[in-house]
CSV table of C-alpha atoms and ligand atoms in Angstrom, one decimal:
chain,number,residue,atom,x,y,z
R,1,MET,CA,78.3,87.1,115.8
R,2,LYS,CA,76.9,84.6,116.6
R,3,PHE,CA,78.4,82.4,113.8
R,4,ARG,CA,81.6,84.1,114.1
R,5,GLN,CA,81.4,82.9,117.7
R,6,THR,CA,80.8,78.8,116.7
R,7,ALA,CA,83.5,79.7,113.9
R,8,LEU,CA,85.6,79.7,117.1
R,9,ALA,CA,85.1,77.2,118.4
R,10,LEU,CA,84.8,74.6,116.6
R,11,SER,CA,88.2,75.8,115.7
R,12,ALA,CA,90.2,73.2,118.0
R,13,VAL,CA,88.5,70.4,115.5
R,14,LEU,CA,89.1,72.2,112.9
R,15,ALA,CA,92.7,72.1,113.8
R,16,VAL,CA,92.5,68.6,114.0
R,17,ALA,CA,90.8,68.5,110.3
R,18,SER,CA,94.3,70.2,109.1
R,19,LEU,CA,96.2,68.5,110.3
R,20,SER,CA,94.8,65.1,109.5
R,21,GLN,CA,94.0,66.4,105.7
R,22,THR,CA,97.9,66.9,105.9
R,23,ALA,CA,98.9,64.2,107.0
R,24,ARG,CA,96.2,62.6,103.4
R,25,ALA,CA,98.9,64.8,101.6
R,26,GLN,CA,100.0,62.3,100.0
R,27,THR,CA,96.5,60.0,99.1
R,28,ASP,CA,93.9,61.3,96.4
R,29,LYS,CA,92.4,64.2,98.5
R,30,PRO,CA,93.1,67.4,97.5
R,31,ILE,CA,94.6,69.4,100.4
R,32,ILE,CA,92.4,72.8,101.1
R,33,ILE,CA,93.9,75.8,101.6
R,34,ASN,CA,91.3,77.9,103.4
R,35,PHE,CA,91.7,81.7,102.8
R,36,SER,CA,89.8,84.4,105.1
R,37,HIS,CA,90.3,88.5,104.7
R,38,VAL,CA,88.3,91.2,105.2
R,39,VAL,CA,88.2,93.4,101.9
R,40,ALA,CA,85.8,93.1,98.9
R,41,ASP,CA,87.6,90.8,95.9
R,42,ASP,CA,87.1,94.0,93.9
R,43,THR,CA,90.5,94.9,95.9
R,44,PRO,CA,94.2,95.0,94.9
R,45,LYS,CA,93.9,92.1,97.8
R,46,GLY,CA,91.4,90.7,97.0
R,47,LYS,CA,92.1,90.5,93.6
R,48,ALA,CA,95.0,88.9,94.4
R,49,ALA,CA,93.9,86.2,96.7
R,50,LEU,CA,91.6,85.2,93.9
R,51,ARG,CA,94.9,85.2,91.6
R,52,PHE,CA,96.7,83.0,93.8
R,53,LYS,CA,93.9,80.3,93.6
R,54,GLU,CA,94.4,80.2,90.2
R,55,LEU,CA,97.8,79.6,89.9
R,56,ALA,CA,98.2,77.8,93.0
R,57,GLU,CA,95.7,74.8,92.0
R,58,ARG,CA,96.8,74.9,88.6
R,59,GLY,CA,100.7,74.6,89.2
R,60,THR,CA,99.5,71.6,91.6
R,61,GLN,CA,97.3,69.7,89.0
R,62,ASN,CA,94.1,71.1,91.9
R,63,ARG,CA,96.1,68.6,94.5
R,64,VAL,CA,95.7,72.0,96.6
R,65,HIS,CA,93.1,73.8,96.0
R,66,VAL,CA,92.9,77.0,97.6
R,67,GLU,CA,88.8,78.6,99.9
R,68,ILE,CA,89.0,82.4,99.7
R,69,TYR,CA,86.8,83.8,102.6
R,70,PRO,CA,86.1,87.7,101.2
R,71,ASN,CA,85.2,90.0,102.3
R,72,SER,CA,85.1,89.1,106.4
R,73,THR,CA,82.6,86.7,105.7
R,74,LEU,CA,84.4,83.6,107.6
R,75,TYR,CA,86.6,85.9,110.6
R,76,LYS,CA,86.7,89.3,111.9
R,77,ASP,CA,90.1,91.2,111.9
R,78,LYS,CA,91.7,89.7,115.3
R,79,GLU,CA,89.5,86.6,114.4
R,80,GLU,CA,91.1,85.3,111.5
R,81,LEU,CA,93.9,84.9,113.3
R,82,GLU,CA,93.8,83.2,116.2
R,83,ALA,CA,91.9,81.3,114.2
R,84,LEU,CA,95.4,81.0,111.6
R,85,GLN,CA,97.6,79.9,115.0
R,86,LEU,CA,94.8,76.9,115.5
R,87,GLY,CA,95.1,76.0,112.5
R,88,ALA,CA,91.3,76.2,111.8
R,89,VAL,CA,92.1,78.1,107.8
R,90,GLN,CA,95.5,78.4,106.4
R,91,MET,CA,96.1,81.8,105.1
R,92,LEU,CA,95.5,85.5,105.6
R,93,ALA,CA,96.7,88.4,104.4
R,94,PRO,CA,96.1,91.0,107.9
R,95,SER,CA,97.1,94.9,106.9
R,96,LEU,CA,100.1,95.4,108.9
R,97,ALA,CA,98.9,97.4,110.9
R,98,LYS,CA,97.1,94.6,112.6
R,99,PHE,CA,100.2,91.7,113.5
R,100,ALA,CA,100.1,93.5,117.1
R,101,PRO,CA,98.0,91.5,118.4
R,102,LEU,CA,100.8,88.6,117.7
R,103,GLY,CA,103.8,90.5,120.0
R,104,VAL,CA,105.1,91.8,116.8
R,105,GLY,CA,105.0,96.1,116.7
R,106,GLU,CA,107.0,96.4,114.8
R,107,PHE,CA,105.1,95.7,111.8
R,108,GLU,CA,103.2,99.4,112.8
R,109,VAL,CA,107.0,100.6,111.9
R,110,PHE,CA,105.0,100.7,108.3
R,111,ASP,CA,102.0,102.8,109.5
R,112,ILE,CA,104.3,106.0,110.7
R,113,PRO,CA,103.0,109.1,109.1
R,114,TYR,CA,105.3,109.7,105.5
R,115,MET,CA,107.4,107.0,106.5
R,116,PHE,CA,108.1,106.1,102.5
R,117,PRO,CA,108.3,108.4,100.7
R,118,SER,CA,107.4,105.9,97.6
R,119,LYS,CA,105.8,103.5,96.1
R,120,ALA,CA,109.7,102.1,95.9
R,121,ALA,CA,111.2,103.3,99.3
R,122,LEU,CA,108.5,101.1,100.7
R,123,ARG,CA,109.3,98.0,97.8
R,124,LYS,CA,112.9,98.6,98.5
R,125,ILE,CA,112.0,97.9,102.4
R,126,THR,CA,109.9,95.1,101.9
R,127,ASP,CA,111.8,93.4,98.8
R,128,GLY,CA,114.9,93.0,101.5
R,129,LYS,CA,116.5,92.2,104.1
R,130,ILE,CA,114.1,94.0,106.7
R,131,GLY,CA,111.7,93.3,104.9
R,132,ALA,CA,112.2,89.2,105.1
R,133,GLU,CA,113.7,90.5,109.4
R,134,LEU,CA,110.1,91.4,110.0
R,135,LEU,CA,108.8,88.7,108.4
R,136,ALA,CA,110.5,85.5,110.4
R,137,LYS,CA,110.0,87.4,113.7
R,138,LEU,CA,106.2,85.4,113.3
R,139,GLU,CA,108.1,82.4,113.6
R,140,PRO,CA,108.2,82.0,116.7
R,141,LYS,CA,104.2,82.7,116.5
R,142,GLY,CA,103.7,79.5,114.7
R,143,ILE,CA,103.4,81.7,111.5
R,144,LYS,CA,105.4,81.7,108.7
R,145,GLY,CA,105.7,84.8,106.4
R,146,LEU,CA,105.9,84.4,102.4
R,147,ALA,CA,104.9,87.7,101.0
R,148,TYR,CA,104.2,91.7,101.3
R,149,TRP,CA,100.9,92.4,99.4
R,150,ASP,CA,100.1,96.7,98.2
R,151,ASN,CA,97.0,98.6,98.9
R,152,GLY,CA,97.8,102.3,99.0
R,153,PHE,CA,98.5,105.1,100.3
R,154,LYS,CA,95.5,106.9,102.7
R,155,LEU,CA,93.5,109.9,101.9
R,156,MET,CA,91.0,110.8,105.2
R,157,SER,CA,87.8,110.7,104.9
R,158,ALA,CA,85.1,112.4,107.1
R,159,THR,CA,81.7,114.4,107.0
R,160,LYS,CA,83.4,118.1,107.0
R,161,PRO,CA,85.9,119.4,104.4
R,162,LEU,CA,89.8,118.7,106.0
R,163,ILE,CA,91.4,120.7,104.5
R,164,GLN,CA,94.7,121.7,107.6
R,165,PRO,CA,95.2,119.4,109.9
R,166,GLU,CA,93.2,121.5,112.2
R,167,ASP,CA,90.3,120.6,111.1
R,168,MET,CA,90.4,117.2,112.5
R,169,LYS,CA,89.8,118.2,116.0
R,170,GLY,CA,87.0,116.7,118.0
R,171,LEU,CA,86.5,113.9,114.8
R,172,LYS,CA,85.6,110.2,116.1
R,173,MET,CA,88.2,109.0,114.0
R,174,ARG,CA,88.0,104.8,112.5
R,175,ILE,CA,91.7,103.0,112.7
R,176,GLN,CA,92.7,100.2,112.6
R,177,ALA,CA,94.6,98.6,115.4
R,178,SER,CA,97.7,100.1,116.1
R,179,ARG,CA,98.7,102.0,118.8
R,180,VAL,CA,101.1,104.3,115.9
R,181,LEU,CA,97.7,105.3,114.0
R,182,ASP,CA,96.2,105.8,118.0
R,183,ALA,CA,99.2,108.1,118.0
R,184,GLN,CA,98.8,110.1,114.6
R,185,MET,CA,94.8,111.2,115.4
R,186,ARG,CA,95.2,111.8,118.8
R,187,ALA,CA,98.6,113.9,117.2
R,188,LEU,CA,95.4,116.0,114.4
R,189,GLY,CA,93.7,116.3,117.8
R,190,ALA,CA,90.9,113.5,116.6
R,191,PHE,CA,90.2,110.8,118.6
R,192,PRO,CA,90.7,107.6,117.4
R,193,GLN,CA,88.4,104.8,117.3
R,194,VAL,CA,89.8,101.4,117.6
R,195,LEU,CA,87.6,99.4,115.7
R,196,ALA,CA,86.4,96.0,112.8
R,197,PHE,CA,86.7,96.7,108.9
R,198,SER,CA,84.0,94.7,108.5
R,199,ASP,CA,81.7,97.7,111.2
R,200,VAL,CA,83.1,100.9,109.7
R,201,PHE,CA,80.3,101.6,107.3
R,202,GLN,CA,77.8,101.6,109.7
R,203,ALA,CA,79.7,103.0,112.0
R,204,LEU,CA,80.1,105.6,109.5
R,205,GLN,CA,76.5,105.7,108.7
R,206,THR,CA,75.3,106.6,111.8
R,207,GLY,CA,77.1,108.8,113.0
R,208,VAL,CA,79.4,106.2,115.2
R,209,VAL,CA,82.2,107.9,113.6
R,210,ASP,CA,83.4,111.2,111.5
R,211,GLY,CA,85.9,109.1,109.4
R,212,THR,CA,88.2,107.0,108.8
R,213,GLU,CA,91.9,106.5,106.6
R,214,ASN,CA,92.1,104.7,104.0
R,215,PRO,CA,93.1,103.4,100.5
R,216,PRO,CA,90.4,104.2,97.8
R,217,SER,CA,90.3,100.6,96.9
R,218,ASN,CA,88.9,100.2,100.5
R,219,MET,CA,86.6,102.5,100.5
R,220,VAL,CA,84.3,102.7,97.7
R,221,THR,CA,84.1,99.1,97.6
R,222,GLN,CA,82.7,99.4,100.6
R,223,ASN,CA,80.5,101.9,99.9
R,224,MET,CA,81.8,104.3,102.3
R,225,HIS,CA,81.7,107.0,100.0
R,226,ALA,CA,77.8,106.6,100.0
R,227,VAL,CA,78.4,107.9,104.2
R,228,GLN,CA,81.6,110.6,103.7
R,229,PRO,CA,80.1,113.4,101.8
R,230,TYR,CA,84.3,115.5,101.8
R,231,ALA,CA,87.8,113.3,101.2
R,232,THR,CA,90.9,114.3,101.3
R,233,LEU,CA,94.4,112.6,98.9
R,234,THR,CA,96.3,112.6,102.1
R,235,ASN,CA,99.0,110.4,101.1
R,236,HIS,CA,99.7,111.0,104.2
R,237,GLY,CA,100.5,106.5,105.3
R,238,TYR,CA,100.9,103.9,103.6
R,239,LEU,CA,98.7,100.2,103.3
R,240,GLY,CA,99.6,96.7,102.7
R,241,TYR,CA,99.9,93.9,104.0
R,242,ALA,CA,101.1,90.3,105.4
R,243,VAL,CA,100.7,87.2,103.4
R,244,ILE,CA,100.7,84.4,106.2
R,245,VAL,CA,100.1,81.2,106.4
R,246,ASN,CA,99.8,78.6,109.8
R,247,LYS,CA,103.6,77.3,110.1
R,248,ARG,CA,102.7,73.7,110.6
R,249,PHE,CA,100.5,74.1,107.8
R,250,TRP,CA,102.7,75.1,105.2
R,251,ASP,CA,106.2,72.6,106.7
R,252,SER,CA,104.1,70.0,106.4
R,253,LEU,CA,103.1,69.8,103.1
R,254,PRO,CA,105.5,68.0,100.4
R,255,SER,CA,108.0,69.5,99.5
R,256,ASP,CA,106.9,69.2,95.6
R,257,LEU,CA,103.4,71.4,96.5
R,258,ARG,CA,104.8,73.9,98.7
R,259,SER,CA,107.2,75.3,95.8
R,260,ALA,CA,104.5,75.1,93.7
R,261,LEU,CA,102.5,77.1,96.1
R,262,ASP,CA,105.5,79.6,96.5
R,263,GLY,CA,105.8,80.1,92.4
R,264,ALA,CA,102.1,80.7,92.6
R,265,LEU,CA,102.6,83.4,95.5
R,266,LYS,CA,105.4,85.0,93.6
R,267,GLU,CA,103.1,85.9,90.6
R,268,ALA,CA,99.8,87.5,92.0
R,269,THR,CA,102.3,89.0,94.2
R,270,ARG,CA,103.4,90.2,91.1
R,271,TYR,CA,100.4,91.0,89.7
R,272,GLY,CA,97.8,92.3,93.0
R,273,ASN,CA,101.5,94.8,93.7
R,274,ASP,CA,101.6,96.0,89.8
R,275,ILE,CA,97.7,96.2,89.4
R,276,ALA,CA,97.5,98.2,92.7
R,277,GLN,CA,97.6,102.0,92.6
R,278,LYS,CA,95.8,101.4,89.3
R,279,GLU,CA,93.1,100.5,91.7
R,280,ASN,CA,92.8,102.9,93.4
R,281,ASP,CA,93.4,105.4,91.0
R,282,THR,CA,90.0,104.4,89.7
R,283,ALA,CA,88.9,103.6,93.1
R,284,VAL,CA,89.1,107.2,92.9
R,285,ALA,CA,87.8,108.2,89.8
R,286,THR,CA,84.5,106.1,91.0
R,287,MET,CA,84.0,107.9,93.6
R,288,ALA,CA,84.3,111.4,92.4
R,289,ALA,CA,82.2,110.9,90.0
R,290,SER,CA,79.5,109.7,92.1
R,291,GLY,CA,79.6,113.3,93.5
R,292,LYS,CA,78.0,111.0,96.1
R,293,THR,CA,82.1,112.1,97.5
R,294,GLN,CA,84.1,115.5,97.2
R,295,PHE,CA,88.2,114.9,97.0
R,296,HIS,CA,90.1,117.9,97.6
R,297,THR,CA,93.6,118.2,96.5
R,298,GLN,CA,96.6,119.3,98.8
R,299,THR,CA,98.5,122.5,97.6
R,300,PRO,CA,101.7,122.3,98.2
R,301,GLU,CA,101.8,124.4,101.6
R,302,GLU,CA,98.3,122.2,102.6
R,303,ARG,CA,100.9,119.1,102.8
R,304,LYS,CA,103.8,120.9,104.3
R,305,ALA,CA,101.1,121.7,107.6
R,306,TRP,CA,99.7,117.7,107.8
R,307,ARG,CA,104.5,117.0,107.2
R,308,THR,CA,104.9,119.2,110.7
R,309,ALA,CA,101.5,118.1,112.7
R,310,LEU,CA,102.4,114.9,112.2
R,311,ALA,CA,105.6,115.4,112.5
R,312,PRO,CA,105.6,114.3,116.0
R,313,VAL,CA,104.7,110.3,115.6
R,314,ALA,CA,107.5,108.7,114.7
R,315,GLN,CA,109.4,109.8,117.7
R,316,SER,CA,106.7,108.9,120.3
R,317,MET,CA,106.4,106.0,118.7
R,318,GLU,CA,110.8,104.9,118.0
R,319,ALA,CA,109.5,102.5,121.7
R,320,ARG,CA,107.2,100.8,120.6
R,321,VAL,CA,107.9,99.6,116.5
R,322,GLY,CA,112.5,100.3,118.2
R,323,LYS,CA,113.8,103.8,116.6
R,324,GLY,CA,116.8,100.9,114.5
R,325,LEU,CA,114.5,100.4,112.8
R,326,ILE,CA,112.7,104.0,112.2
R,327,ASP,CA,116.4,105.6,111.5
R,328,ALA,CA,117.2,102.1,109.4
R,329,ILE,CA,114.4,102.6,107.3
R,330,ARG,CA,114.6,106.8,106.6
R,331,ARG,CA,118.9,105.7,106.2
R,332,GLU,CA,118.1,103.0,102.8
R,333,THR,CA,115.3,105.1,101.4
R,334,GLU,CA,116.2,108.9,102.4
R,335,SER,CA,117.9,109.4,98.9
R,336,LEU,CA,114.9,108.2,97.0
R,337,PRO,CA,112.8,110.5,95.7
R,338,SER,CA,109.3,111.0,96.5
R,339,ASP,CA,106.1,110.1,94.0
G,401,LMR,C1,91.2,98.2,107.5
G,401,LMR,O1,90.9,97.0,108.5
G,401,LMR,O2,91.1,99.6,106.9
G,401,LMR,C2,91.9,97.2,106.2
G,401,LMR,O3,93.6,96.5,107.0
G,401,LMR,C3,91.4,96.8,105.9
G,401,LMR,C4,92.5,95.7,105.3
G,401,LMR,O4,92.2,94.3,105.2
G,401,LMR,O5,92.4,96.6,103.6
């Protein structure tokens, strides 16, 4: 904790250092991209970040070095956004649920329950005009959005079986800092509690919270299944990321390096998005085999009951994320089949 505070206090110094790095771009010294994130290396995001490092270093003949700091080793959720704006790190891939502190609450549209009937529907949005327009909203904040990375659809886990939506009543549930996720838990009668990702395991272990929601890959790599005896494969919402960079840093790169990095990122994005589903499927199998968590697959009736319970969330969040945006996504995706 103390280290993190010190790290932030040093941000201004590091920002100056990062600008002087820019000035050094024409010399022999490599340019360093510090890439901070909060999950394990062995997750879709962790693996995509490592692939980006490999491709970026090769593609620039080592004129750029990418230093990856996984698992909140450098910064926790909110701090990493501040660090990026200050230039203390150059690259992040925060979950789309965490962009509101930058003043861009529209990203929380991705948190609306059952917003995307399938990965194909999601991809149509992130790869299309809406995805590009959302990333463009970051530019006035000094941030450039470069890509969308998948994790996957979320399950609900807790200390008790979650079969009907009523089973959520009264449970303390950890959420990411998103107003839509807050509304989602309240719609189920649960008590949402915002916690940084790095604090979740301990909060579950000590009973500070009773449960949480996550894609399976995040759950298994943080060992949450050791302290969550029940999980339901609800697939009620999506968790993915935007890869973002400090705009001043990015714009100051020599154009040949920037295009090599663009290429590396495109390939890392393809790779990460290709493996994400399999990583999550494997995570469920691993946790089920451990015998520590009992997984429940919903019947069509149960799924319908959860959908009904969560249906009011979209409407109640129209003012937050924009009715126009919700309607536009629905128009683009309604004809696509569900997974
Ligand atoms: C969470 O806080 O649950 C996730 O955003 C962590 C992550 O980056 O996948």
